[in-house]
Short mmCIF file of C-alpha atoms in Angstrom, two decimals:
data_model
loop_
_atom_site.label_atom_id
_atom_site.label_comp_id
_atom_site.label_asym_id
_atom_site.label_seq_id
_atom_site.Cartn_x
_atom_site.Cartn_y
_atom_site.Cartn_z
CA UNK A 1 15.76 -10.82 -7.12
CA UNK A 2 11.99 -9.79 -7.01
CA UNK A 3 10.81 -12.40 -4.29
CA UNK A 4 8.50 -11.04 -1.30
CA UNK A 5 6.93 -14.56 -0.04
CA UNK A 6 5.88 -14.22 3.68
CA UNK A 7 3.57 -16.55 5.47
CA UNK A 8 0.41 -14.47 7.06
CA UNK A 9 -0.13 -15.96 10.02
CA UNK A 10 -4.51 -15.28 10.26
CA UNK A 11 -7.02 -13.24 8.64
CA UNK A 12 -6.13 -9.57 9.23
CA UNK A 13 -8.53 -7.87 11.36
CA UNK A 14 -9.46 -5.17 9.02
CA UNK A 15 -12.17 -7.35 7.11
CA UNK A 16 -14.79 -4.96 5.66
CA UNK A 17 -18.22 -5.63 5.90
CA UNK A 18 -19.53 -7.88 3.33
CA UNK A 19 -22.86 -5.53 2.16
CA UNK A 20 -20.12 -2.65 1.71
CA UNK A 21 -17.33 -4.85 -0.28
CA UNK A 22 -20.39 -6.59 -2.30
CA UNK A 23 -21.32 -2.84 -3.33
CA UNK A 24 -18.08 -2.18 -4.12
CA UNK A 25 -17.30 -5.21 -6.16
CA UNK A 26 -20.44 -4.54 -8.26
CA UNK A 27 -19.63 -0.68 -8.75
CA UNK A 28 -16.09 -1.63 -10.14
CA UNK A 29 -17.65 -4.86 -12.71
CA UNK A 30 -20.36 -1.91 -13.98
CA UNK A 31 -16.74 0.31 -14.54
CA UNK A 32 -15.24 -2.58 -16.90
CA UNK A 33 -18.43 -3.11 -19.06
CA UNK A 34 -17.95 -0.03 -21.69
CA UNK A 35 -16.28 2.95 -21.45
CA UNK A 36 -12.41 3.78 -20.43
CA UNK A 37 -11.67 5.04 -16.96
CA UNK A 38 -8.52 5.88 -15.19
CA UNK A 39 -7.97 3.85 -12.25
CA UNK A 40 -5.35 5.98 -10.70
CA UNK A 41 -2.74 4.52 -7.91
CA UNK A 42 -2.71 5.93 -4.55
CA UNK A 43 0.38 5.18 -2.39
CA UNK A 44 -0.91 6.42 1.54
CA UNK A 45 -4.52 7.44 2.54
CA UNK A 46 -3.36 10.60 1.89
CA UNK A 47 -3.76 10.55 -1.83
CA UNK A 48 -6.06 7.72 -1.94
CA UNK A 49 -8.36 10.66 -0.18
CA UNK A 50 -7.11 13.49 -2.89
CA UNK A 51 -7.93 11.01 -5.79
CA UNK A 52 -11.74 10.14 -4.29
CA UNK A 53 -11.78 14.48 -4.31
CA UNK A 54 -10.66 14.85 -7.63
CA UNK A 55 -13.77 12.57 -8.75
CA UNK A 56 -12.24 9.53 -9.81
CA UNK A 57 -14.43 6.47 -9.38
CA UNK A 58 -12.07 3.54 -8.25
CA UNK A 59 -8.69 2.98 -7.02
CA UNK A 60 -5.70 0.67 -7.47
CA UNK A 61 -2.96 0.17 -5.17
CA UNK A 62 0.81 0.09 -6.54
CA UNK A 63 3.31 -1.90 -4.87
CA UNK A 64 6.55 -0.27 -5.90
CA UNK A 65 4.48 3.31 -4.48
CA UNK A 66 4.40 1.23 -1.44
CA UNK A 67 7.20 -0.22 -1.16
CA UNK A 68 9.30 3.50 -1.70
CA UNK A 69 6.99 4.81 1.09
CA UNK A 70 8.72 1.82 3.51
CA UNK A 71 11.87 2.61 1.91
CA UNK A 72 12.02 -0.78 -0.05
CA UNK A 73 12.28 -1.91 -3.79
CA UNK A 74 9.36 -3.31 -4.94
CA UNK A 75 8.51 -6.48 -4.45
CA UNK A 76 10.56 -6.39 -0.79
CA UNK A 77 7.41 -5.81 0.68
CA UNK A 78 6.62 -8.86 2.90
CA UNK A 79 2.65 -10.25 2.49
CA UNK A 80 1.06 -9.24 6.25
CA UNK A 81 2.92 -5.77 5.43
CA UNK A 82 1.28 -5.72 2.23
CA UNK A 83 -2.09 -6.92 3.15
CA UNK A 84 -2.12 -4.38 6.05
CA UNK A 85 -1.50 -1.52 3.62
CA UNK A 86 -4.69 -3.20 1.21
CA UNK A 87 -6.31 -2.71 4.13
CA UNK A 88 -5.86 0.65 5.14
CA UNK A 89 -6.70 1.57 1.34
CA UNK A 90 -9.45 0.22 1.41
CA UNK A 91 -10.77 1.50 4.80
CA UNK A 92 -10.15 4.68 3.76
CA UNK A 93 -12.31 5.50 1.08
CA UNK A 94 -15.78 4.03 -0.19
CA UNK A 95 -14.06 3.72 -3.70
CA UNK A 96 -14.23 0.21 -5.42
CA UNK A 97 -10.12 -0.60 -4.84
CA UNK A 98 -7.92 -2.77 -7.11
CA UNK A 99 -5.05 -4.39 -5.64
CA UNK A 100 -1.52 -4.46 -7.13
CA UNK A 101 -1.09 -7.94 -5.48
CA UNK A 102 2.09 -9.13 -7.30
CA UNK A 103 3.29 -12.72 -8.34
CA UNK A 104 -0.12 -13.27 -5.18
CA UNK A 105 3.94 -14.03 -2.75
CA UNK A 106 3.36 -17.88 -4.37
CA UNK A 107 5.20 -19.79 -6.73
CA UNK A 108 2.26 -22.77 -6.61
CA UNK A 109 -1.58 -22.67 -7.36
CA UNK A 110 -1.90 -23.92 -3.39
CA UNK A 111 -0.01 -20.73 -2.50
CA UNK A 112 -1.87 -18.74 -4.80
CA UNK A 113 -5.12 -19.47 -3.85
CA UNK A 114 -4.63 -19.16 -0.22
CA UNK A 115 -2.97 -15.81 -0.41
CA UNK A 116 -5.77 -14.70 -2.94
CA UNK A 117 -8.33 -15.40 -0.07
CA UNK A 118 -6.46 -13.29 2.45
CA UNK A 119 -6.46 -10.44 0.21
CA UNK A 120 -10.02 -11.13 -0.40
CA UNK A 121 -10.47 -10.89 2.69
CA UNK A 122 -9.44 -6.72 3.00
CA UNK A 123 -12.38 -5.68 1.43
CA UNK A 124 -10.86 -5.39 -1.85
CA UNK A 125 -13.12 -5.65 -5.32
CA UNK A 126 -10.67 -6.66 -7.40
CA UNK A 127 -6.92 -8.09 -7.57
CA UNK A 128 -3.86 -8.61 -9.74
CA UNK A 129 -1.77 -11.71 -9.89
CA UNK A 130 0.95 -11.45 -12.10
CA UNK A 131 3.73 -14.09 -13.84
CA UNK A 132 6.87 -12.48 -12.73
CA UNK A 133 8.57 -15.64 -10.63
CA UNK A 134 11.22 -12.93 -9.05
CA UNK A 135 14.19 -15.31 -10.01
CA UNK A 136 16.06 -13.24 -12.79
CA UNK A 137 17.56 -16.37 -14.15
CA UNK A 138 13.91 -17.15 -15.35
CA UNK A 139 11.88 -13.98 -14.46
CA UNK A 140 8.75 -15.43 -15.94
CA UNK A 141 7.29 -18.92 -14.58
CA UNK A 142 6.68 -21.31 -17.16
CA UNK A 143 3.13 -20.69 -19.24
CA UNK A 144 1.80 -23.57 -17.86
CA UNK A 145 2.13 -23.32 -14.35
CA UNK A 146 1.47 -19.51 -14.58
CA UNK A 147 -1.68 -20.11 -16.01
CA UNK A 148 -2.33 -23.25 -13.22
CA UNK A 149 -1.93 -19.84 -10.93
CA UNK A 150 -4.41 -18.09 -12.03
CA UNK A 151 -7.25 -20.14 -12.26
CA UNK A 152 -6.00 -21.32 -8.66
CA UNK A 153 -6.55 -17.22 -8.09
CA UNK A 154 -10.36 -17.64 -10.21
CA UNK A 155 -11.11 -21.15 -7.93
CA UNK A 156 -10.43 -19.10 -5.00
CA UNK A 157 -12.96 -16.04 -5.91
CA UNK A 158 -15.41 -17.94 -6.84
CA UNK A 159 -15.35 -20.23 -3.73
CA UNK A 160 -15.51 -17.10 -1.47
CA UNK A 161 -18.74 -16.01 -3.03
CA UNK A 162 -17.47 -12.98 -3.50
CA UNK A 163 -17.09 -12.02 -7.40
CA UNK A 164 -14.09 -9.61 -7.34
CA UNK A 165 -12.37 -8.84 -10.54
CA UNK A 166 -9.51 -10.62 -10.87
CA UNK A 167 -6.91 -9.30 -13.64
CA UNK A 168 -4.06 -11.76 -15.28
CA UNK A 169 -0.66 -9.83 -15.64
CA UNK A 170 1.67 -10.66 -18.06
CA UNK A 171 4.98 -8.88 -17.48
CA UNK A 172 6.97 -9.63 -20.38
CA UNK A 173 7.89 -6.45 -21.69
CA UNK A 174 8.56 -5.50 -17.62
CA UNK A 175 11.10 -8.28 -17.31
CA UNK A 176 12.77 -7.74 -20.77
CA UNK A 177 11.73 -10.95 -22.72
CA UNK A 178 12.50 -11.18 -26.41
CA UNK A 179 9.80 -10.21 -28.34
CA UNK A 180 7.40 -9.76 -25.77
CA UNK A 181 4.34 -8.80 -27.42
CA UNK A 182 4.02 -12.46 -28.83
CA UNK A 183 4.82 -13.39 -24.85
CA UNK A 184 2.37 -10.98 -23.84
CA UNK A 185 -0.42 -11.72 -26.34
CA UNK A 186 -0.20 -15.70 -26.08
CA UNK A 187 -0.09 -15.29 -22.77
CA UNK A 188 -3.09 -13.31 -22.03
CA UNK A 189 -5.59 -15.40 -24.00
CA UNK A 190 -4.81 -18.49 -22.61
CA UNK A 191 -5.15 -16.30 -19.10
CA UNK A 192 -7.84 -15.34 -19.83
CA UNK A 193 -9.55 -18.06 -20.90
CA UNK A 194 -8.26 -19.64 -17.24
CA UNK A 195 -11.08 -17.64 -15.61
CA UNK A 196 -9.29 -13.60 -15.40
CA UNK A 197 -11.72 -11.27 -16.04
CA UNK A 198 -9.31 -8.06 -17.11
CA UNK A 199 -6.11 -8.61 -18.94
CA UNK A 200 -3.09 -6.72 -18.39
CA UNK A 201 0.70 -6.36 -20.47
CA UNK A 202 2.44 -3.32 -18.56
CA UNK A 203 4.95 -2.12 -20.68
CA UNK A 204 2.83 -2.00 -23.98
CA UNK A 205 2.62 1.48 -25.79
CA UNK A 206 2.50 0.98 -29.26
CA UNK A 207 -1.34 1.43 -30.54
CA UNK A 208 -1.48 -1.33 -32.73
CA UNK A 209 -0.41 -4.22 -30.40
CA UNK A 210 -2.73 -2.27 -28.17
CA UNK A 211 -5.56 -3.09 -30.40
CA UNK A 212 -4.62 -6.76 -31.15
CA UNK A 213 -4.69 -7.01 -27.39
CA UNK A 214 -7.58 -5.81 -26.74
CA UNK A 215 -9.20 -7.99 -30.28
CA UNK A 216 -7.44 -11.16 -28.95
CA UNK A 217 -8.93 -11.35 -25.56
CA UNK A 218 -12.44 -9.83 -26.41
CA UNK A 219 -15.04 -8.98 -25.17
CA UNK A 220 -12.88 -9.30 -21.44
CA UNK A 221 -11.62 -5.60 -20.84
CA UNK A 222 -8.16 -4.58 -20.97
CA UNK A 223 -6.12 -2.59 -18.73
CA UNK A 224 -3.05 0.11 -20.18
CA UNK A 225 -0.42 0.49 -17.70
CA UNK A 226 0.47 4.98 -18.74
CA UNK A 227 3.53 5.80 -16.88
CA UNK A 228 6.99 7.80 -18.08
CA UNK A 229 7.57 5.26 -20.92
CA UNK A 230 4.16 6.04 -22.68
CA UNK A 231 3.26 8.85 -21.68
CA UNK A 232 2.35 10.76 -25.18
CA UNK A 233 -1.11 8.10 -24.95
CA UNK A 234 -4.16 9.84 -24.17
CA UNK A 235 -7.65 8.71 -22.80
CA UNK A 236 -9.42 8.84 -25.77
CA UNK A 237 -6.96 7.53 -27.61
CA UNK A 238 -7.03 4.24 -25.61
CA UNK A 239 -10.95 4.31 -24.98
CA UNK A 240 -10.39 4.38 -29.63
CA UNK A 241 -8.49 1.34 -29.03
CA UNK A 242 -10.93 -0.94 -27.16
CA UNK A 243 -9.39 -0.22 -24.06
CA UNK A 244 -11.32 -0.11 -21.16
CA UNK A 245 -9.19 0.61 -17.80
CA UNK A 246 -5.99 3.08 -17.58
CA UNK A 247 -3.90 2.74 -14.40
CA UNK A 248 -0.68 4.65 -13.50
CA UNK A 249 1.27 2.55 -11.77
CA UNK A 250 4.21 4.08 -9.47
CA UNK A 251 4.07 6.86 -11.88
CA UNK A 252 2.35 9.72 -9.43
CA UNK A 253 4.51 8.35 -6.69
CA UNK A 254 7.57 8.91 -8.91
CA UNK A 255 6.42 12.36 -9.86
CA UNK A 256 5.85 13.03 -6.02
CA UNK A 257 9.34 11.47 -5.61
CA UNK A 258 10.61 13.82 -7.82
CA UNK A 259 9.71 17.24 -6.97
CA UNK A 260 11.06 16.15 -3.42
CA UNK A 261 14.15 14.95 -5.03
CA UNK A 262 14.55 18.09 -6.92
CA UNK A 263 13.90 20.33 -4.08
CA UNK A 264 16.26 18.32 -1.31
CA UNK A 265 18.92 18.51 -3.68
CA UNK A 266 18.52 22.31 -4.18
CA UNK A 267 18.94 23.17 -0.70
CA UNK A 268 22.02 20.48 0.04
CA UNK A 269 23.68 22.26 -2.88
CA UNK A 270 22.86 25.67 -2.85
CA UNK A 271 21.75 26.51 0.93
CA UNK A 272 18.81 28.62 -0.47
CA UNK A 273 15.11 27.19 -0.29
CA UNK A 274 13.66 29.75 -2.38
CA UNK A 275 13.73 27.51 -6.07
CA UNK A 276 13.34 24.69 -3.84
CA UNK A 277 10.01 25.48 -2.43
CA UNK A 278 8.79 27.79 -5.40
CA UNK A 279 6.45 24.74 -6.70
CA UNK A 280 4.99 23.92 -3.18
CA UNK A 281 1.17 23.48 -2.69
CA UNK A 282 0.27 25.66 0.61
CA UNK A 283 -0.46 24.15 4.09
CA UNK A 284 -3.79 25.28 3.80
CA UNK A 285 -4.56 23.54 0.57
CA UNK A 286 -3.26 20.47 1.74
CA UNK A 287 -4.88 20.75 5.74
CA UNK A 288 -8.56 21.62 3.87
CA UNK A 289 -8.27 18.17 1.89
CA UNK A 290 -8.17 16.58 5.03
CA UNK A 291 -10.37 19.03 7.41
CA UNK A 292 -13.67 16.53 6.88
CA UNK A 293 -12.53 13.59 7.59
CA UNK A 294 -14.18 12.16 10.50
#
């Protein structure tokens, strides 16, 4: 069962400056207004840094990423854990940074809206509630309620003064519901017309319920989860479709996961290291990413 509900206690301490989140906020709205970018998912400030070298211009989180570094399965992350890790994401680069905030660790709007603030509250410029309930008996809460949660989520924004993006999730396809493109597409209007500004169906891939997507909730933006599943889409090809944002989800820290898996396994079976570290990137290469950093 997907459930991670914990109860954070205050405020984390890691609350950016306003002037520097504001900036941030307003970079990452100019990103969704035409155009496609990638919006790549760091795991660590380690490749958060890497990404803000290779040039990209904002940054999502990904819980599952997270929750592998911790040795969990996603969504076992508790909230203060996961708000910490927001946190340090955030603190670590001047990029605008998304946050892969599952179900928001709330069944109710109440819940929901008070969690949404604490995250706010990280220095984040934009979030992600989704409408996975993390009971597998029904793995998607009712449409009502779920869309009750996020205009709880938009309430929240808006009373913070602080206009982060806020992106409605629908994971039908992610949870296995029968035909979920209708799920996905019904769902994502009505969120959308609940006060998300970005819509989002991980697990979508085929172009043309891409495009009705993206017609169906226009003009709001719409986010393409590319990961193993999908991965034959391109950037223009999306950017043809309407769409506007591209993340990755877990899928760098799975490809990270599996050159390490690849190359522990060689060396427990073989006792050589030579295959096994034929791929790696020098110390050097890695220490001069790094070397700058105050």
């Amino acid at each position: 069962m997907r459930k991670s509900f914990g109860r954070a206690k205050a405020i984390p301490a890691f609350i950016m400056n306003r002037d520097a989140q504001s900036s941030a906020v307003e970079k990452f709205r100019a990103l969704h207004k035409s155009g496609c970018f990638v919006l790549p998912n760091p795991w660590d400030v380690g490749t958060a840094l890497y990404l803000q070298r290779l040039g990209f211009k904002a940054l999502a989180t990904t819980s599952a990423g997270f929750a592998f570094s911790r040795g969990k399965c996603d969504g076992d992350v508790l909230l203060n854990d996961m708000l910490a890790h927001i946190g340090e994401i955030v603190a670590a680069t001047p990029l605008p940074v998304n946050a892969d905030f599952l179900n928001a660790f709330a069944d109710g709007p109440e819940g929901v809206a008070a969690n949404v603030k604490l995250c706010l509250a990280t220095g984040v410029a934009g979030l992600s509630v989704e409408d996975n309930s993390g009971n597998s008996a029904a793995p998607l809460y009712e449409k009502n309620p779920a869309i009750d949660r996020i205009r709880a989520a938009r309430n929240a924004i808006d009373a913070s003064g602080v206009p982060i993006v806020l992106t409605g999730r629908c994971e039908a396809w992610l949870v296995g519901k029968p035909d979920p493109f209708r799920v996905a597409l019904d769902r994502l209007v009505a969120y959308a017309e609940a006060g998300a500004d970005c819509l989002y169906a991980p697990g979508v891939q085929k172009p043309d319920e891409i495009a009705e997507i993206v017609k169906a909730v226009a003009p709001k933006p719409v986010n393409v989860l590319v990961s193993g599943f999908n991965r034959e889409l391109t950037l223009s090809q999306l950017a043809d479709l309407g769409v506007r944002r591209i993340s990755v989800g877990s899928g760098l820290a799975a490809v990270a996961w599996g050159a390490f898996m690849r190359a522990a396994r060689s060396i427990a079976t073989t006792g050589e290291f030579d295959e096994a570290f034929a791929n790696a990137v020098s110390f050097a290469e890695i220490n001069e990413v790094f070397s700058k950093r105050n």
